[in-house]
PDB file of C-alpha atoms in Angstrom:
ATOM      1  CA  MET A   7     -15.670 -18.352 -34.159  1.00 67.00           C
ATOM      2  CA  HIS A   8     -13.010 -16.810 -36.378  1.00 82.00           C
ATOM      3  CA  LYS A   9      -9.747 -15.643 -34.856  1.00 90.00           C
ATOM      4  CA  PHE A  10      -9.227 -12.033 -33.822  1.00 91.00           C
ATOM      5  CA  GLU A  11      -8.035  -9.702 -36.558  1.00 91.00           C
ATOM      6  CA  PHE A  12      -7.427  -6.018 -36.001  1.00 92.00           C
ATOM      7  CA  THR A  13      -8.212  -4.147 -39.199  1.00 92.00           C
ATOM      8  CA  LEU A  14      -5.608  -1.472 -38.500  1.00 94.00           C
ATOM      9  CA  GLN A  15      -2.838  -3.919 -37.557  1.00 94.00           C
ATOM     10  CA  ARG A  16      -0.524  -2.769 -40.341  1.00 96.00           C
ATOM     11  CA  VAL A  17      -0.957   0.849 -39.317  1.00 96.00           C
ATOM     12  CA  LEU A  18      -0.271  -0.097 -35.688  1.00 95.00           C
ATOM     13  CA  ASP A  19       2.862  -2.008 -36.711  1.00 96.00           C
ATOM     14  CA  TYR A  20       4.079   0.958 -38.756  1.00 96.00           C
ATOM     15  CA  ARG A  21       3.402   3.372 -35.888  1.00 96.00           C
ATOM     16  CA  ARG A  22       5.414   1.158 -33.545  1.00 96.00           C
ATOM     17  CA  ILE A  23       8.297   1.083 -36.028  1.00 97.00           C
ATOM     18  CA  SER A  24       8.071   4.871 -36.450  1.00 97.00           C
ATOM     19  CA  GLU A  25       8.139   5.278 -32.705  1.00 97.00           C
ATOM     20  CA  GLY A  26      11.308   3.189 -32.556  1.00 97.00           C
ATOM     21  CA  TRP A  27      12.937   5.272 -35.269  1.00 98.00           C
ATOM     22  CA  ALA A  28      11.962   8.503 -33.513  1.00 98.00           C
ATOM     23  CA  LYS A  29      13.310   7.197 -30.199  1.00 97.00           C
ATOM     24  CA  ASP A  30      16.599   6.219 -31.851  1.00 98.00           C
ATOM     25  CA  ALA A  31      16.870   9.676 -33.455  1.00 98.00           C
ATOM     26  CA  TYR A  32      16.250  11.320 -30.073  1.00 98.00           C
ATOM     27  CA  LEU A  33      18.838   9.149 -28.338  1.00 98.00           C
ATOM     28  CA  ASP A  34      21.377   9.907 -31.082  1.00 98.00           C
ATOM     29  CA  ALA A  35      20.732  13.635 -30.752  1.00 98.00           C
ATOM     30  CA  ARG A  36      21.092  13.391 -26.985  1.00 98.00           C
ATOM     31  CA  ALA A  37      24.380  11.502 -27.340  1.00 98.00           C
ATOM     32  CA  ARG A  38      25.731  14.155 -29.738  1.00 98.00           C
ATOM     33  CA  ARG A  39      24.812  16.931 -27.290  1.00 98.00           C
ATOM     34  CA  LEU A  40      26.403  15.107 -24.363  1.00 98.00           C
ATOM     35  CA  GLU A  41      29.539  14.534 -26.423  1.00 98.00           C
ATOM     36  CA  ALA A  42      29.664  18.260 -27.249  1.00 98.00           C
ATOM     37  CA  GLU A  43      29.302  19.070 -23.538  1.00 98.00           C
ATOM     38  CA  THR A  44      32.180  16.714 -22.785  1.00 98.00           C
ATOM     39  CA  ILE A  45      34.298  18.576 -25.325  1.00 98.00           C
ATOM     40  CA  LEU A  46      33.316  21.871 -23.634  1.00 98.00           C
ATOM     41  CA  GLN A  47      34.376  20.485 -20.257  1.00 98.00           C
ATOM     42  CA  GLY A  48      37.720  19.537 -21.816  1.00 97.00           C
ATOM     43  CA  ILE A  49      38.203  23.092 -23.057  1.00 97.00           C
ATOM     44  CA  ILE A  50      37.372  24.470 -19.606  1.00 97.00           C
ATOM     45  CA  ARG A  51      39.794  21.993 -18.007  1.00 97.00           C
ATOM     46  CA  LYS A  52      42.553  23.050 -20.431  1.00 96.00           C
ATOM     47  CA  ARG A  53      41.923  26.706 -19.549  1.00 95.00           C
ATOM     48  CA  GLY A  54      42.260  25.923 -15.838  1.00 95.00           C
ATOM     49  CA  GLU A  55      45.521  24.071 -16.427  1.00 94.00           C
ATOM     50  CA  ALA A  56      46.855  26.950 -18.520  1.00 93.00           C
ATOM     51  CA  MET A  57      45.857  29.504 -15.892  1.00 92.00           C
ATOM     52  CA  ARG A  58      47.807  27.575 -13.247  1.00 93.00           C
ATOM     53  CA  SER A  59      51.001  27.736 -15.289  1.00 90.00           C
ATOM     54  CA  HIS A  60      53.550  30.375 -14.396  1.00 90.00           C
ATOM     55  CA  PRO A  61      55.241  31.800 -17.493  1.00 91.00           C
ATOM     56  CA  GLN A  62      58.824  32.873 -16.890  1.00 92.00           C
ATOM     57  CA  THR A  63      59.466  35.020 -19.936  1.00 93.00           C
ATOM     58  CA  VAL A  64      57.565  37.578 -21.986  1.00 94.00           C
ATOM     59  CA  GLU A  65      57.459  35.131 -24.895  1.00 95.00           C
ATOM     60  CA  GLN A  66      55.853  32.518 -22.687  1.00 94.00           C
ATOM     61  CA  MET A  67      53.342  35.114 -21.449  1.00 94.00           C
ATOM     62  CA  LEU A  68      52.416  36.075 -25.018  1.00 95.00           C
ATOM     63  CA  SER A  69      52.148  32.430 -25.972  1.00 95.00           C
ATOM     64  CA  LEU A  70      49.908  31.764 -22.965  1.00 95.00           C
ATOM     65  CA  GLU A  71      47.730  34.757 -23.819  1.00 95.00           C
ATOM     66  CA  ALA A  72      47.327  33.560 -27.419  1.00 96.00           C
ATOM     67  CA  TYR A  73      46.496  30.056 -26.177  1.00 96.00           C
ATOM     68  CA  LEU A  74      43.862  31.438 -23.761  1.00 96.00           C
ATOM     69  CA  LEU A  75      42.319  33.537 -26.542  1.00 97.00           C
ATOM     70  CA  ARG A  76      42.121  30.456 -28.755  1.00 97.00           C
ATOM     71  CA  LEU A  77      40.488  28.538 -25.889  1.00 97.00           C
ATOM     72  CA  ASP A  78      37.980  31.399 -25.467  1.00 97.00           C
ATOM     73  CA  ASP A  79      37.095  31.168 -29.161  1.00 97.00           C
ATOM     74  CA  ASP A  80      36.809  27.384 -28.934  1.00 97.00           C
ATOM     75  CA  GLU A  81      34.556  27.697 -25.880  1.00 97.00           C
ATOM     76  CA  ARG A  82      32.231  30.207 -27.582  1.00 98.00           C
ATOM     77  CA  ALA A  83      32.064  28.001 -30.668  1.00 98.00           C
ATOM     78  CA  GLN A  84      31.327  24.943 -28.536  1.00 98.00           C
ATOM     79  CA  HIS A  85      28.523  26.812 -26.733  1.00 98.00           C
ATOM     80  CA  SER A  86      27.009  27.574 -30.145  1.00 98.00           C
ATOM     81  CA  VAL A  87      27.315  23.929 -31.184  1.00 98.00           C
ATOM     82  CA  ILE A  88      25.663  22.818 -27.932  1.00 98.00           C
ATOM     83  CA  ALA A  89      22.797  25.273 -28.438  1.00 98.00           C
ATOM     84  CA  VAL A  90      22.129  23.893 -31.931  1.00 98.00           C
ATOM     85  CA  LEU A  91      22.401  20.298 -30.726  1.00 98.00           C
ATOM     86  CA  PHE A  92      20.035  21.052 -27.839  1.00 98.00           C
ATOM     87  CA  GLN A  93      17.446  22.404 -30.280  1.00 98.00           C
ATOM     88  CA  GLU A  94      17.814  19.292 -32.429  1.00 98.00           C
ATOM     89  CA  GLU A  95      17.460  17.109 -29.348  1.00 98.00           C
ATOM     90  CA  GLU A  96      14.278  18.906 -28.283  1.00 98.00           C
ATOM     91  CA  ARG A  97      12.831  18.620 -31.797  1.00 98.00           C
ATOM     92  CA  ASP A  98      13.590  14.897 -31.902  1.00 98.00           C
ATOM     93  CA  LYS A  99      12.143  14.414 -28.423  1.00 98.00           C
ATOM     94  CA  GLU A 100       8.895  16.130 -29.427  1.00 98.00           C
ATOM     95  CA  LYS A 101       8.709  13.953 -32.535  1.00 98.00           C
ATOM     96  CA  TRP A 102       9.268  10.827 -30.434  1.00 97.00           C
ATOM     97  CA  VAL A 103       6.576  11.848 -27.944  1.00 97.00           C
ATOM     98  CA  GLU A 104       4.147  12.492 -30.811  1.00 97.00           C
ATOM     99  CA  CYS A 105       4.927   9.117 -32.417  1.00 97.00           C
ATOM    100  CA  ARG A 106       4.499   7.389 -29.060  1.00 97.00           C
ATOM    101  CA  ARG A 107       1.163   9.131 -28.540  1.00 97.00           C
ATOM    102  CA  GLU A 108      -0.055   8.040 -31.993  1.00 95.00           C
ATOM    103  CA  SER A 109       1.080   4.487 -31.308  1.00 96.00           C
ATOM    104  CA  GLU A 110      -0.681   4.448 -27.935  1.00 96.00           C
ATOM    105  CA  VAL A 111      -3.928   5.655 -29.510  1.00 96.00           C
ATOM    106  CA  LEU A 112      -3.876   2.799 -32.000  1.00 96.00           C
ATOM    107  CA  GLN A 113      -2.943   0.361 -29.243  1.00 96.00           C
ATOM    108  CA  LYS A 114      -6.016   1.469 -27.278  1.00 97.00           C
ATOM    109  CA  LEU A 115      -8.140   0.907 -30.384  1.00 96.00           C
ATOM    110  CA  HIS A 116      -6.567  -2.545 -30.715  1.00 96.00           C
ATOM    111  CA  ASP A 117      -7.269  -3.361 -27.059  1.00 96.00           C
ATOM    112  CA  ASN A 118     -10.884  -2.172 -27.334  1.00 96.00           C
ATOM    113  CA  ALA A 119     -11.402  -4.221 -30.501  1.00 95.00           C
ATOM    114  CA  ARG A 120      -9.972  -7.288 -28.753  1.00 95.00           C
ATOM    115  CA  GLU A 121     -12.291  -6.771 -25.773  1.00 96.00           C
ATOM    116  CA  ASP A 122     -15.266  -6.484 -28.105  1.00 94.00           C
ATOM    117  CA  TRP A 123     -14.182  -9.626 -29.949  1.00 94.00           C
ATOM    118  CA  ASN A 124     -13.759 -11.513 -26.643  1.00 94.00           C
ATOM    119  CA  TYR A 125     -17.214 -10.380 -25.530  1.00 95.00           C
ATOM    120  CA  GLU A 126     -18.790 -11.535 -28.796  1.00 93.00           C
ATOM    121  CA  SER A 127     -16.855 -14.798 -28.722  1.00 92.00           C
ATOM    122  CA  ASN A 128     -17.982 -15.540 -25.164  1.00 93.00           C
ATOM    123  CA  ARG A 129     -21.563 -14.623 -26.014  1.00 93.00           C
ATOM    124  CA  GLU A 130     -21.539 -16.893 -29.063  1.00 91.00           C
ATOM    125  CA  GLU A 131     -20.054 -19.737 -27.026  1.00 90.00           C
ATOM    126  CA  GLN A 132     -22.696 -19.272 -24.347  1.00 92.00           C
ATOM    127  CA  ASN A 133     -25.443 -19.342 -26.999  1.00 90.00           C
ATOM    128  CA  GLN A 134     -24.040 -22.609 -28.365  1.00 88.00           C
ATOM    129  CA  LEU A 135     -23.928 -24.119 -24.874  1.00 87.00           C
ATOM    130  CA  ASP A 136     -27.510 -23.014 -24.224  1.00 85.00           C
ATOM    131  CA  GLU A 137     -28.623 -24.536 -27.510  1.00 86.00           C
ATOM    132  CA  TRP A 138     -26.782 -27.755 -26.728  1.00 88.00           C
ATOM    133  CA  ALA A 139     -28.406 -27.938 -23.290  1.00 83.00           C
ATOM    134  CA  VAL A 140     -31.876 -27.421 -24.807  1.00 81.00           C
ATOM    135  CA  LEU A 141     -31.294 -30.101 -27.446  1.00 80.00           C
ATOM    136  CA  ARG A 142     -30.004 -32.513 -24.822  1.00 78.00           C
ATOM    137  CA  ARG A 143     -33.062 -31.944 -22.640  1.00 78.00           C
ATOM    138  CA  LYS A 144     -35.356 -32.652 -25.584  1.00 76.00           C
ATOM    139  CA  ALA A 145     -33.460 -35.856 -26.382  1.00 71.00           C
ATOM    140  CA  ALA A 146     -33.699 -37.132 -22.809  1.00 64.00           C
TER     141      ALA A 146
END
């Protein structure tokens, strides 16, 4: 019997590649968001360090106040960046899940086609063995 060939093999291969690309995009988006959160934690840490300082003069107090205001602005901006990156991460995750689902559907079709081929192959082999046994009996 001929060897097994899945007619949609190229589509399955492409879906697997697409799934890999989508997974890589999701992981990149996740890494960018985590990096942005690390930056936010750094800003919060800097604010805590600044708040623990004890300015001695009015100039130092004004300088500290300006620094804290700048840190507030940086923190708000970083929250906005994180929100955008989170949306991108969710979008990429949904795309990856969809690509994985499409790949799994084709894989199930592949598995079913292989099972059918195995069944037919075994049936054909059994028919050949039966025929051989009948011919052998006639010859004996």
